[in-house]
Coordinates of C-alpha atoms in Angstrom, one line a residue:
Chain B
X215 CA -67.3 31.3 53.1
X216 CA -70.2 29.4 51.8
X217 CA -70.3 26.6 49.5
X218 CA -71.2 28.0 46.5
X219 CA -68.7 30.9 46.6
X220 CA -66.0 28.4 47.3
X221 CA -67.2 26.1 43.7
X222 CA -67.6 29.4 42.2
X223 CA -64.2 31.0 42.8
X224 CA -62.6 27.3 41.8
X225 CA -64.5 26.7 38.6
X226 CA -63.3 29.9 36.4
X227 CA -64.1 28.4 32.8
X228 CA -63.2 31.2 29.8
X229 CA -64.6 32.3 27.1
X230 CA -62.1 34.6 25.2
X231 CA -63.6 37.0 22.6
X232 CA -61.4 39.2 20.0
X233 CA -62.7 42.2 19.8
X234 CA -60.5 43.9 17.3
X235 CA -57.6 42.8 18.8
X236 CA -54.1 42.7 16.7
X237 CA -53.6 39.2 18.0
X238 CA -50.8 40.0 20.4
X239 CA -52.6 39.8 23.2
X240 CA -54.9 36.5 22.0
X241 CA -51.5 34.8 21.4
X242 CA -50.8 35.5 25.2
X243 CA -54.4 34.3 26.8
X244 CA -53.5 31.4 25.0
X245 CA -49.9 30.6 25.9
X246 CA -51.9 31.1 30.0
X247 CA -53.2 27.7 29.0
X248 CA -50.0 26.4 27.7
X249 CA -48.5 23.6 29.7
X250 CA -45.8 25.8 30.7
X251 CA -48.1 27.9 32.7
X252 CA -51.3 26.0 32.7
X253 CA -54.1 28.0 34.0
X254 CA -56.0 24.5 35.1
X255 CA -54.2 24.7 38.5
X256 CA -57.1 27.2 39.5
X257 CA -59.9 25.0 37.9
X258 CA -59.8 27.3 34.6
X259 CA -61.0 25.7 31.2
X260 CA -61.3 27.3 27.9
X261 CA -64.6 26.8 26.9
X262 CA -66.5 27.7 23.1
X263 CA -69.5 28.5 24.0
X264 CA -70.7 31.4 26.1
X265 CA -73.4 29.4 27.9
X266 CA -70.4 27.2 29.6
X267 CA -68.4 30.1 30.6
X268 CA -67.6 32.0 34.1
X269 CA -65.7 34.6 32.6
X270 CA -65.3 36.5 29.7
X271 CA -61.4 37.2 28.7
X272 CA -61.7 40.3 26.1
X273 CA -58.8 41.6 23.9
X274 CA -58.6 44.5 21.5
X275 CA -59.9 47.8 21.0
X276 CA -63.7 47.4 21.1
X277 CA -64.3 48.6 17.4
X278 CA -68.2 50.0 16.5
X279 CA -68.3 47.1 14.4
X280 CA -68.3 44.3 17.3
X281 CA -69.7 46.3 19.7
X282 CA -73.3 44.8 18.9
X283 CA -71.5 41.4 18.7
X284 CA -69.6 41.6 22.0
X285 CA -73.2 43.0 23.9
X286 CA -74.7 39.9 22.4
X287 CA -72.2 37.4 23.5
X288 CA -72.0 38.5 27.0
X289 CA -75.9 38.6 27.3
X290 CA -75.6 34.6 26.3
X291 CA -73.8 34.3 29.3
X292 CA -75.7 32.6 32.4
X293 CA -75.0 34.8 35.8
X294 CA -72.9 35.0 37.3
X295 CA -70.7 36.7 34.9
X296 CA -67.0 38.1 35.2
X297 CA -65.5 40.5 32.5
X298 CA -61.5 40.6 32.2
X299 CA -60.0 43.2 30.2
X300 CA -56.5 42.2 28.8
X301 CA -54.4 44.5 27.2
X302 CA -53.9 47.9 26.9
X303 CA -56.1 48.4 23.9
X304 CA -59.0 46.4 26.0
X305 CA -58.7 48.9 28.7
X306 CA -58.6 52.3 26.7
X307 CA -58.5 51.8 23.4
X308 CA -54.7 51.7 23.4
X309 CA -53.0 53.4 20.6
X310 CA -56.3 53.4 18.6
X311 CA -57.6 56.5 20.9
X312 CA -59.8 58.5 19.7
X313 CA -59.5 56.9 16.2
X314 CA -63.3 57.8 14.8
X315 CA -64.3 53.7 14.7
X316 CA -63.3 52.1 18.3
X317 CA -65.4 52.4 21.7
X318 CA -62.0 53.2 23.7
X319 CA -62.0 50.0 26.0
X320 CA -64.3 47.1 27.1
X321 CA -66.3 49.1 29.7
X322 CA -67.9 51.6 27.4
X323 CA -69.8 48.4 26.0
X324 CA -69.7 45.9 28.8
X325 CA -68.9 46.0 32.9
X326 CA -65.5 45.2 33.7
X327 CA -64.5 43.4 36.6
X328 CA -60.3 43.0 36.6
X329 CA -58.1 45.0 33.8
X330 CA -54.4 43.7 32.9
X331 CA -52.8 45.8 31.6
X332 CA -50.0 45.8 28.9
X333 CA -49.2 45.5 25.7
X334 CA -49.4 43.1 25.5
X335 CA -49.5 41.4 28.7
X336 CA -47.0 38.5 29.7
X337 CA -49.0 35.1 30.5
X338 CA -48.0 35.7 33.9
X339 CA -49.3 39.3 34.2
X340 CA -52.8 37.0 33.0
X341 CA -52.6 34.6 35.2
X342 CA -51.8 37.3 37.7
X343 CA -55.3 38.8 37.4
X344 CA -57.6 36.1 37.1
X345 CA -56.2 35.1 40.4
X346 CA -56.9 39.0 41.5
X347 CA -60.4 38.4 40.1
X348 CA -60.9 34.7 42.2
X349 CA -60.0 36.6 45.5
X350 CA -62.5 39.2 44.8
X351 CA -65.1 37.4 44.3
X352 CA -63.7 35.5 47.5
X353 CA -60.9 32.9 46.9
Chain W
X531 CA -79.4 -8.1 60.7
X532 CA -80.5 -5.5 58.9
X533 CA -84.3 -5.5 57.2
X534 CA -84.2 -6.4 53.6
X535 CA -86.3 -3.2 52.4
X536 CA -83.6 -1.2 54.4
X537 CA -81.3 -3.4 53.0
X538 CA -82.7 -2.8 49.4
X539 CA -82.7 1.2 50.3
X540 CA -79.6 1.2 50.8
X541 CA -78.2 -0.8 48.2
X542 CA -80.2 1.7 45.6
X543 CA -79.4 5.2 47.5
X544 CA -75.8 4.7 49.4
X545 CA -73.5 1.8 48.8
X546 CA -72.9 0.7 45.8
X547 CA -76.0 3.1 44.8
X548 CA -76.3 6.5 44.0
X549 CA -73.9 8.1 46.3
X550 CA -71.0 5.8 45.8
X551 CA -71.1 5.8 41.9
X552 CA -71.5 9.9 41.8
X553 CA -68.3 9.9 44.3
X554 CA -67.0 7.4 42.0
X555 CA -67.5 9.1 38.9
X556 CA -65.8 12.5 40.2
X557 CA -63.2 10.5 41.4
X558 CA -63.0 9.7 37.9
X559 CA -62.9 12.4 36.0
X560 CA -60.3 13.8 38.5
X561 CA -58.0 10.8 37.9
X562 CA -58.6 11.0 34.3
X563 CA -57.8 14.7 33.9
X564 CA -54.9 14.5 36.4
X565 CA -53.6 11.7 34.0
X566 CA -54.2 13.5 30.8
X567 CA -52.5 16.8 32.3
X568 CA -49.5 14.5 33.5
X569 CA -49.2 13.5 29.8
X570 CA -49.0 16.9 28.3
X571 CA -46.4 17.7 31.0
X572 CA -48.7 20.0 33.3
X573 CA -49.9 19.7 36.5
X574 CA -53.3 19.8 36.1
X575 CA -56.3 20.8 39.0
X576 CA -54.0 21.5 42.2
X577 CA -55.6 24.1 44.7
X578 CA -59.2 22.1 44.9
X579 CA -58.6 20.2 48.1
X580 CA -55.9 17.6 47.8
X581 CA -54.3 18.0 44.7
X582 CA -57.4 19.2 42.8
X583 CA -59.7 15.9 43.9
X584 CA -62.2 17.7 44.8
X585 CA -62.4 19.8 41.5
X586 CA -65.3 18.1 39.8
X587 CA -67.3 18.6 42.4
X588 CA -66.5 22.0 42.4
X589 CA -67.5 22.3 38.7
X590 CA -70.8 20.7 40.0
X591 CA -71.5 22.6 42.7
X592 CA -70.9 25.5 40.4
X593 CA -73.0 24.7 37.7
X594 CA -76.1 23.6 39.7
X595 CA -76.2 27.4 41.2
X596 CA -75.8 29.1 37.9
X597 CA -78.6 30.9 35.7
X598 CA -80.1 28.2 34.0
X599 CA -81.0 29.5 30.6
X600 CA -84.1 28.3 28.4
X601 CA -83.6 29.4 24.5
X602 CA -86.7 31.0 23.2
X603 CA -86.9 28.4 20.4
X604 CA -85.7 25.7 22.2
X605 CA -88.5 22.7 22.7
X606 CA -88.8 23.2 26.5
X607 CA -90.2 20.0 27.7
X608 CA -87.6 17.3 25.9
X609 CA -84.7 20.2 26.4
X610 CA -85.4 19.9 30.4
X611 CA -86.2 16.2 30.0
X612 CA -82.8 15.2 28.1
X613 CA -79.8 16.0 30.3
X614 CA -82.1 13.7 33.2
X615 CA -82.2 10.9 30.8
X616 CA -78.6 11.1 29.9
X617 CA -77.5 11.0 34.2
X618 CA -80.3 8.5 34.8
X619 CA -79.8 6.2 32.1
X620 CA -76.0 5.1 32.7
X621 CA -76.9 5.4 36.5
X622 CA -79.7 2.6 35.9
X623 CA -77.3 0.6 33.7
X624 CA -74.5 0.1 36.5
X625 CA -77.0 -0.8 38.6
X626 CA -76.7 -4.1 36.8
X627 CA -73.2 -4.7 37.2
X628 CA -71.7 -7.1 39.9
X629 CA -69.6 -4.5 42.9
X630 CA -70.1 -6.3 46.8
X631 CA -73.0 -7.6 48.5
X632 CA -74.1 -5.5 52.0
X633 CA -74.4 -8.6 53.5
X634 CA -71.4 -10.7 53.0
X635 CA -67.8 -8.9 52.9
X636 CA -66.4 -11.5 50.3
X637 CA -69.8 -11.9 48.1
X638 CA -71.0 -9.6 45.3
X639 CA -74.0 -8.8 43.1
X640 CA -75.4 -6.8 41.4
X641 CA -78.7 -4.8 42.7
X642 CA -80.8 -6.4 40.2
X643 CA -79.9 -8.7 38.2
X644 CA -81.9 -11.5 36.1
X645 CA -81.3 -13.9 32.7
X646 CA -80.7 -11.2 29.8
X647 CA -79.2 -8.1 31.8
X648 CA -76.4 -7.9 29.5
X649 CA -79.3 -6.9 26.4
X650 CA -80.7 -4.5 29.3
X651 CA -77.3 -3.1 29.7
X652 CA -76.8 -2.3 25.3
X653 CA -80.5 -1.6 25.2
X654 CA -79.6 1.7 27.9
X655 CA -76.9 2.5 25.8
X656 CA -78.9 2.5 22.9
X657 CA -81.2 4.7 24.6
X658 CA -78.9 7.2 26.1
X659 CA -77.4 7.8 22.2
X660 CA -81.1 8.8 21.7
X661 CA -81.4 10.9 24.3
X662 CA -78.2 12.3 23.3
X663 CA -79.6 13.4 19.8
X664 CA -82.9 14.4 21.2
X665 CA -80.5 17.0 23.8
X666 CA -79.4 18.5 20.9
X667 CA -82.0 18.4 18.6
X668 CA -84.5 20.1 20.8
X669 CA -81.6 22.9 21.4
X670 CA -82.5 24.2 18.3
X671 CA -79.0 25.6 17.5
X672 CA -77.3 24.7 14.3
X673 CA -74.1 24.2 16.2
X674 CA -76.4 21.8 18.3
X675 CA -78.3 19.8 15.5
X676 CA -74.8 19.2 13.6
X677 CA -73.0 18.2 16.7
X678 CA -76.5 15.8 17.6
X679 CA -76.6 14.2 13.9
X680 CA -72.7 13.7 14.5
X681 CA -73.4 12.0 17.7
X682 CA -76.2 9.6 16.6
X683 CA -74.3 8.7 13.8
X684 CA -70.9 7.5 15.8
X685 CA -72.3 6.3 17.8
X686 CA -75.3 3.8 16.1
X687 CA -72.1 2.9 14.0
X688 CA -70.3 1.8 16.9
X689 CA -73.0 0.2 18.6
X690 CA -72.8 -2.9 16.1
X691 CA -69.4 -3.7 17.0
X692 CA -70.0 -3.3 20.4
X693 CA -72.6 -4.9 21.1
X694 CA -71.6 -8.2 18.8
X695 CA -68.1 -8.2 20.9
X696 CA -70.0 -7.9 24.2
X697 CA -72.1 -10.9 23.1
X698 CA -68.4 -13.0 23.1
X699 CA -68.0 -13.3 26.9
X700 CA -71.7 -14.6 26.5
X701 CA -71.4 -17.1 24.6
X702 CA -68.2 -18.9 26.3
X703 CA -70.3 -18.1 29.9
X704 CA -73.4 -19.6 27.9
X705 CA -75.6 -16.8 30.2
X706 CA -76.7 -13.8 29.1
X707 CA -76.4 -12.3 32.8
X708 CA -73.3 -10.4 33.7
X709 CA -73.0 -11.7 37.1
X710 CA -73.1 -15.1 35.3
X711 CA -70.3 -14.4 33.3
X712 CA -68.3 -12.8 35.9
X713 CA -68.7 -16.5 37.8
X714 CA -67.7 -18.0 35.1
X715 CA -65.0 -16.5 34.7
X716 CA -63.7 -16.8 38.2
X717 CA -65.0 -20.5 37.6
X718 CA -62.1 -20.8 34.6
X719 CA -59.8 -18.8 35.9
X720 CA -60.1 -21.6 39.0
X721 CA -59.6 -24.4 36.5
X722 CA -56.9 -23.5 34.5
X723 CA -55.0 -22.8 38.1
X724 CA -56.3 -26.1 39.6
X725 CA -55.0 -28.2 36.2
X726 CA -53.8 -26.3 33.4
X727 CA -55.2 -27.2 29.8
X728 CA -53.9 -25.7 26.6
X729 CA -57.7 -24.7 26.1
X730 CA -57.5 -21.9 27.9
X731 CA -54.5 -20.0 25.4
X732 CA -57.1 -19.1 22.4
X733 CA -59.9 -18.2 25.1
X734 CA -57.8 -15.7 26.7
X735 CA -56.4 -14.5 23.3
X736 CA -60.6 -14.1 22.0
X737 CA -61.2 -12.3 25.0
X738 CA -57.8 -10.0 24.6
X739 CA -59.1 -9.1 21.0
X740 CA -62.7 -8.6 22.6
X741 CA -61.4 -6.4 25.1
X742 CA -59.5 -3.9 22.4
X743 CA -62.8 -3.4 20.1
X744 CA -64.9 -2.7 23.2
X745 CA -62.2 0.2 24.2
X746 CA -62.4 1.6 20.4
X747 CA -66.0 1.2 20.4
X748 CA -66.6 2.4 24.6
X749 CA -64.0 5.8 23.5
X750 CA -66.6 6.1 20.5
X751 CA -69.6 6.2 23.0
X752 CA -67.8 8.0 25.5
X753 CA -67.2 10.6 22.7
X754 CA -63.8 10.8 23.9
X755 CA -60.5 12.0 21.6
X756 CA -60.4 10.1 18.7
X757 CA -64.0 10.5 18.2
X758 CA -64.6 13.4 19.4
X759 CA -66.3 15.6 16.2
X760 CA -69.8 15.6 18.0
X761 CA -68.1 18.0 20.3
X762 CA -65.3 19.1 18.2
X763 CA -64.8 22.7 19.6
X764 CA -63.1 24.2 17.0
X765 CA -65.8 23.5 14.1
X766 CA -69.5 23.6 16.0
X767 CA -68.4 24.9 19.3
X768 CA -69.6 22.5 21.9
X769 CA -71.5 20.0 19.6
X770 CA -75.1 18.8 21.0
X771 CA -74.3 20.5 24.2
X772 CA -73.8 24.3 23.0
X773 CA -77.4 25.2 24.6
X774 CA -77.3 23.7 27.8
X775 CA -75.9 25.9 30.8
X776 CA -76.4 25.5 34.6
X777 CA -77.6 22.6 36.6
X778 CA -78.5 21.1 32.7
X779 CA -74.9 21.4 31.9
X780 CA -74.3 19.9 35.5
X781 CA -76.1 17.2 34.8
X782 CA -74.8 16.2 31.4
X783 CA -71.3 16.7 33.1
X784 CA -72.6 14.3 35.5
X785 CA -74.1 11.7 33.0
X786 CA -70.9 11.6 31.1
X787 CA -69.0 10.8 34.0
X788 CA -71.3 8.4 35.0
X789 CA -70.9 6.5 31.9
X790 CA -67.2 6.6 31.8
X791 CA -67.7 4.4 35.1
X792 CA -70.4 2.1 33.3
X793 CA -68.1 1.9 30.3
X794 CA -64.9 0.7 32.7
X795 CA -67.4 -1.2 34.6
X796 CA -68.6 -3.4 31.6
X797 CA -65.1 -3.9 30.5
X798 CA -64.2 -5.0 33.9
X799 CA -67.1 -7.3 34.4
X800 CA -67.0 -8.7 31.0
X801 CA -63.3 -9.2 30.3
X802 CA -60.9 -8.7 33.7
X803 CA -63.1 -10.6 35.8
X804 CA -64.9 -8.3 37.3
X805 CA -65.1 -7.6 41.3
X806 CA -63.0 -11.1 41.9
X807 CA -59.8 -11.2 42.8
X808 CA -57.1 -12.7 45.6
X809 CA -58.9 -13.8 48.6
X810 CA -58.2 -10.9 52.0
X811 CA -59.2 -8.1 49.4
X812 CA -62.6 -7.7 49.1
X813 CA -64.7 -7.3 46.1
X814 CA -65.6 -3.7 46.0
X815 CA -61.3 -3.2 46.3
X816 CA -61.0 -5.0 43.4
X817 CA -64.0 -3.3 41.4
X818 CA -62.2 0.2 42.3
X819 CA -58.5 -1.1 41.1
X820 CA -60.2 -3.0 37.8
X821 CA -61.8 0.1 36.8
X822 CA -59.7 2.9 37.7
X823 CA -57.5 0.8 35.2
X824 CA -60.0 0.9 32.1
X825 CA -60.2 5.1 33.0
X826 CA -56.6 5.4 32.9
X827 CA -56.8 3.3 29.8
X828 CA -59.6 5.5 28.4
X829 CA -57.8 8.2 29.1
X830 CA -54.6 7.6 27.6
X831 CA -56.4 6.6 24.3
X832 CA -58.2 10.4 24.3
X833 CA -54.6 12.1 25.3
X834 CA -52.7 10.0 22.1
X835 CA -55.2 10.9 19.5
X836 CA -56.1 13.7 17.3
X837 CA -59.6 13.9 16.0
X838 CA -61.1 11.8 13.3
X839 CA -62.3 13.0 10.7
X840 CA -66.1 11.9 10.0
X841 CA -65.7 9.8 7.3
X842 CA -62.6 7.7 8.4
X843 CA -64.9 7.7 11.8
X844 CA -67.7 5.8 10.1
X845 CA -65.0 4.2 8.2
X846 CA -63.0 2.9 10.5
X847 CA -66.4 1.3 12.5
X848 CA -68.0 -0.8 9.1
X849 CA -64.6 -1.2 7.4
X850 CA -62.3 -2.8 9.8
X851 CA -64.3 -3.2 13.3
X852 CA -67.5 -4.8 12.3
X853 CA -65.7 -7.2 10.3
X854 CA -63.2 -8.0 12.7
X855 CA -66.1 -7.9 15.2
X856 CA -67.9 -10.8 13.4
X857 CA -64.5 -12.5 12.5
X858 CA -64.0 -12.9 16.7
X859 CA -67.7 -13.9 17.1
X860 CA -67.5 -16.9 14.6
X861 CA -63.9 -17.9 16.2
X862 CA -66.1 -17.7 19.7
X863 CA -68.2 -19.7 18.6
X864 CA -65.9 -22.3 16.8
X865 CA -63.8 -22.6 20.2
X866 CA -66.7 -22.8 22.4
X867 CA -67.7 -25.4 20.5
X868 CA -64.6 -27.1 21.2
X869 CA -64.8 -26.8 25.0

């Protein structure tokens, strides 16, 4: 493994975007950073702005609203870039399918590298997958 | 024996040069976010070599090969010039400070050092605010110019304080050059042991007061918890910084761990004596165990707090510590006067 793959797979720092989300599932990407279950053992920090970040945690039912918004915010991202689908709604649209005003999931808009599903998902089940994401790209 | 422009070479590049203060200043940053994750009952970086210690130099590593990203109306030249300034500048300014001598395993000094270092030393931090402001001005981000205005604002109102409390030391060492006042303060220290004088209770006591504004005003310049609204990220996101990704982002992550050594490193060399302590220890031992002190100190101060507003920030600086500042350098002066 080379060296930058090793800093790279050890430095995840989030940036979490609603995107239409009912809150549920923001409430759990935030309890992953809790004490309790503290996401920092893997080097994770929750950053605000986009040009920090590793990875993109997305909640919620894309809506044609934020579509534009959510495009725009990953494009501020510097490469390499990671997308994470939490939640149910995130990965299809959820119980909002085929409602006339949602994109039905994050990878209509956006690529998507790991999906959790679950609605919503426990803070393990998040933690779960960003470690499935770290040994993809080669933990 | 080993030639003196080696020597010099050395001294600048290895040990206690560049590579010893970057290691140093990771070393840092682990120990202070260990410490702060302790405090809020987690565990903190764990799965980064040995207990997470080599976690900021992961973040490094990582940074430095990411896309580094220009904004279109960014001002190019002082955007690219600015994070530089802010690693160089604290970099330059602990190259003034008293850590071991190559040559001698008990001696120390600093790399350079001259009659009015200590004036060199608040002039760099003077300049780094600037360059601080400049990073964020020439981001051209609103989240970027608030968080830069913030910045210079704290931290020129801090600087006063600071810099009159660093001048206290000074004037009982009657030498503007740290290394002088680290000698005599292992001079004193000597005395008082030697034959002890009732003297020496309201010097300690001046320096003990000296030693708590220079941690308010050093967490103020550090930008650290209490004062942290130039980087508050729940109002403007990342403050002066909100631009900057990639090696730039590296390198401001660098600079401000840098200067979180320089800030420990003034407070050790000004008030705890600096590198001296008990003889079979030498210096550099002693500079380590001083500082790594002043972070955990640091630290603790940033994991108590809850942000300031601004007004009680600039408050707080010309109500109650530029007073009390000039209050402590009068009483300096009165009992130096004394002596």
């Amino acid at each position: 493994m080379d060296i930058v793959t090793w800093a790279r797979t050890r430095s995840p720092w989030l940036i979490h975007f609603n995107a239409g989300a009912c809150n549920a599932c923001d409430i759990e990407v935030v309890a992953a950073i809790t004490p309790r279950f503290d996401l920092e053992r893997f080097g994770a920090l929750l950053k605000g702005s986009p040009r920090h970040a590793d990875v993109m945690v997305v909640t919620g039912s894309v809506s044609r609203q934020v579509r534009e918004r959510l495009k725009r915010i990953y494009e501020q991202m510097p490469e390499p870039k990671f997308v994470v689908a939490v939640g149910a709604c995130a990965i299809s649209g959820g119980v909002f399918q085929q409602c006339y005003n949602v994109m039905e999931g994050v990878d209509k808009v956006i690529p998507v590298d790991a999906y959790i599903p679950g609605c919503s998902p426990k803070p393990e089940a998040i933690l779960d997958g960003v470690v499935k994401l770290l040994k993809s790209a080669g933990y | 024996m080993i030639p003196p422009v080696l020597s010099s070479l050395i001294q600048v590049f290895i040990f206690p040069g560049f590579i010893f203060i970057l290691s140093y200043a990771m070393f840092c940053e682990w120990v202070s976010r260990k410490f702060v994750a302790r405090l809020q009952n987690r565990v903190g970086p764990l799965y980064t070599g040995w207990e997470g210690i080599l976690q900021p130099l992961a973040d490094s590593i990582k940074l430095l090969a990411k896309e580094d990203i220009t904004p279109k109306a960014a001002d190019k030249f002082v955007f690219a010039l600015m994070p530089v300034a802010v690693f160089a500048l604290p970099l330059t300014a602990i190259f003034l400070i008293p850590i071991q001598s190559l040559t001698n395993l008990w001696g120390y000094s600093p790399i350079v050092s001259f009659e009015g270092d200590l004036i060199i030393v608040l002039f760099l931090l003077s300049v780094i605010i600037l360059s601080i402001f400049l990073a964020g001005w020439s981001s051209a981000n609103r989240f970027g110019i608030i968080g830069a205005t913030r910045a210079a604002l704290q931290m020129l109102a801090y600087e006063i304080p600071l810099g009159i409390a660093m001048i206290g030391p000074a004037i009982f060492a009657r030498s503007l050059s740290i290394g002088k006042i680290v000698e005599w303060q292992a001079q004193s220290m000597h005395n008082f042991l030697s034959a002890p004088n009732l003297m020496a209770i309201p010097v300690a006591l001046l320096l003990a007061v000296g030693f708590i504004i220079c941690t308010v005003c050093l967490l103020a310049e550090l930008e650290l918890r209490p004062f942290d609204s130039p980087e508050a990220e729940t109002e403007i996101v990342h403050g002066w910084q909100v631009e900057y990704s990639g090696k730039k982002l590296g390198l401001l992550r660098l600079g401000h761990d840098v200067k979180l050594v320089l800030a420990s490193a003034l407070l050790t060399s000004l008030f705890l004596g600096g590198p001296i302590g008990p003889w079979p220890i030498p210096p550099v031992v002693w500079f380590l165990l001083k500082t790594a002190v002043c972070v955990l100190i640091l630290s603790n101060a940033s994991a108590l707090f809850a942000r300031l507003r601004i007004d009680q920030m600039l408050g707080g600086s010309w109500r109650y510590l530029a007073p009390l500042s000039i209050l402590y350098i009068m009483a300096v002066q009165i009992i130096a006067g004394l002596m």
